[in-house]
Amino acid sequence: MKKLILSTIVMSIISITTHAQDLYKKSSVGIKGGYNLASAQFDGDSNVDQRHGFHVGFYNEIFLKERFSVQTELLYSQQGYKIETDNGDFTQKIDYLNLPISLKGYFTDNFYIEAGPQIGVAVSHKEEIDADFDFFDVTNDISPNDFDWGANIGTGFKFDSGINIGARYYFGLGKVYDEENQKNRVLQISLGYDF
């Protein structure tokens, strides 16, 4: 009986260790980058247009189970929006250093969905007013909030080679300015590669 219990314990430890090693092998670190189509949720009658930009950075994916992982990222992201009025255009350009944390669920070995929170720090900003008359064109220094926060939802495909492609939508929940009610919205199309 003692031999049976001992052999069961040993086999359980070997199984747990092997499973942990398999999850460790699936975990990865990589680089990613891609296209941003940024805008803002805006209260009012103005027509809000998009800002085209890019994002680039690093990620770390750690598998918790066979089909579930947590991915943390550090991304430089160009965001902002454009407002078109009868008197001219206002363009808001804000670049952020973002930290998204995503819980990923794999439906197959390669296809996944993801969701999770994101915080960001504004690292640069520029506001441009393009009036109907050239002598009214100016560049302002209107400071947005330093911090942004919200949530991401997305999907993607990770090839066995380590190349991965994904699409993600960011819903900003923090205000861009304290005085107004603009909130960041960003569609990201990404290409990444595991080291």
Tab-separated table of N, CA and C in Angstrom, residues 51 76 78-82 89-96 122-130 137-144 176-177:
chain	number	residue	atom	x	y	z
A	51	ARG	N	-7.273	60.119	-36.628
A	51	ARG	CA	-5.851	60.371	-36.833
A	51	ARG	C	-5.201	59.030	-37.182
A	76	TYR	N	4.500	52.240	-27.490
A	76	TYR	CA	4.427	53.649	-27.888
A	76	TYR	C	3.298	53.743	-28.910
A	78	GLN	N	0.605	56.360	-31.191
A	78	GLN	CA	0.158	57.663	-31.674
A	78	GLN	C	-1.364	57.686	-31.688
A	79	GLN	N	-1.947	58.644	-30.967
A	79	GLN	CA	-3.400	58.741	-30.856
A	79	GLN	C	-3.837	60.184	-31.065
A	80	GLY	N	-5.141	60.413	-30.985
A	80	GLY	CA	-5.679	61.753	-31.168
A	80	GLY	C	-6.921	61.737	-32.033
A	81	TYR	N	-7.276	62.910	-32.567
A	81	TYR	CA	-8.478	63.027	-33.377
A	81	TYR	C	-8.451	64.364	-34.115
A	82	LYS	N	-9.420	64.534	-34.992
A	82	LYS	CA	-9.553	65.779	-35.758
A	82	LYS	C	-11.010	66.205	-35.710
A	89	ASP	N	-10.355	73.469	-39.040
A	89	ASP	CA	-10.127	72.146	-38.448
A	89	ASP	C	-9.240	72.253	-37.221
A	90	PHE	N	-9.554	71.413	-36.217
A	90	PHE	CA	-8.732	71.297	-35.022
A	90	PHE	C	-8.196	69.871	-34.973
A	91	THR	N	-6.869	69.722	-34.929
A	91	THR	CA	-6.252	68.403	-34.864
A	91	THR	C	-5.543	68.232	-33.537
A	92	GLN	N	-5.879	67.165	-32.837
A	92	GLN	CA	-5.268	66.835	-31.557
A	92	GLN	C	-4.349	65.630	-31.773
A	93	LYS	N	-3.072	65.802	-31.490
A	93	LYS	CA	-2.104	64.709	-31.609
A	93	LYS	C	-1.527	64.437	-30.228
A	94	ILE	N	-1.797	63.258	-29.702
A	94	ILE	CA	-1.249	62.858	-28.407
A	94	ILE	C	-0.583	61.495	-28.574
A	95	ASP	N	0.661	61.412	-28.164
A	95	ASP	CA	1.380	60.139	-28.188
A	95	ASP	C	1.493	59.617	-26.764
A	96	TYR	N	1.204	58.339	-26.599
A	96	TYR	CA	1.160	57.714	-25.281
A	96	TYR	C	2.180	56.582	-25.168
A	122	ALA	N	0.738	60.175	-21.298
A	122	ALA	CA	0.992	61.039	-22.453
A	122	ALA	C	2.456	61.469	-22.437
A	123	VAL	N	3.179	61.192	-23.524
A	123	VAL	CA	4.595	61.549	-23.600
A	123	VAL	C	4.832	62.751	-24.507
A	124	SER	N	3.882	63.066	-25.382
A	124	SER	CA	3.964	64.284	-26.199
A	124	SER	C	2.571	64.631	-26.694
A	125	HIS	N	2.367	65.916	-26.956
A	125	HIS	CA	1.081	66.343	-27.493
A	125	HIS	C	1.260	67.608	-28.323
A	126	LYS	N	0.371	67.757	-29.296
A	126	LYS	CA	0.403	68.931	-30.164
A	126	LYS	C	-1.001	69.167	-30.695
A	127	GLU	N	-1.471	70.395	-30.569
A	127	GLU	CA	-2.780	70.769	-31.081
A	127	GLU	C	-2.590	71.765	-32.213
A	128	GLU	N	-3.255	71.528	-33.334
A	128	GLU	CA	-3.141	72.416	-34.481
A	128	GLU	C	-4.517	72.925	-34.875
A	129	ILE	N	-4.605	74.232	-35.135
A	129	ILE	CA	-5.841	74.839	-35.619
A	129	ILE	C	-5.586	75.311	-37.035
A	130	ASP	N	-6.318	74.722	-37.983
A	130	ASP	CA	-6.191	75.074	-39.390
A	130	ASP	C	-7.446	75.842	-39.769
A	137	ASP	N	-4.005	80.335	-38.847
A	137	ASP	CA	-3.446	79.022	-38.535
A	137	ASP	C	-2.454	79.145	-37.385
A	138	VAL	N	-2.664	78.367	-36.347
A	138	VAL	CA	-1.794	78.434	-35.174
A	138	VAL	C	-1.558	77.036	-34.623
A	139	THR	N	-0.529	76.949	-33.805
A	139	THR	CA	-0.282	75.744	-33.030
A	139	THR	C	-0.377	76.119	-31.565
A	140	ASN	N	-1.262	75.469	-30.839
A	140	ASN	CA	-1.460	75.779	-29.425
A	140	ASN	C	-0.696	74.791	-28.545
A	141	ASP	N	-0.565	75.137	-27.285
A	141	ASP	CA	0.030	74.244	-26.305
A	141	ASP	C	-0.983	74.016	-25.194
A	142	ILE	N	-2.057	73.335	-25.539
A	142	ILE	CA	-3.120	73.026	-24.585
A	142	ILE	C	-2.815	71.662	-23.992
A	143	SER	N	-2.588	71.609	-22.693
A	143	SER	CA	-2.140	70.362	-22.072
A	143	SER	C	-3.308	69.426	-21.791
A	144	PRO	N	-3.255	68.197	-22.336
A	144	PRO	CA	-4.247	67.182	-21.982
A	144	PRO	C	-3.877	66.541	-20.649
A	176	VAL	N	-9.744	63.023	-22.019
A	176	VAL	CA	-8.525	63.588	-22.606
A	176	VAL	C	-8.215	64.932	-21.947
A	177	TYR	N	-9.251	65.765	-21.743
A	177	TYR	CA	-9.135	67.034	-21.033
A	177	TYR	C	-10.100	67.036	-19.851
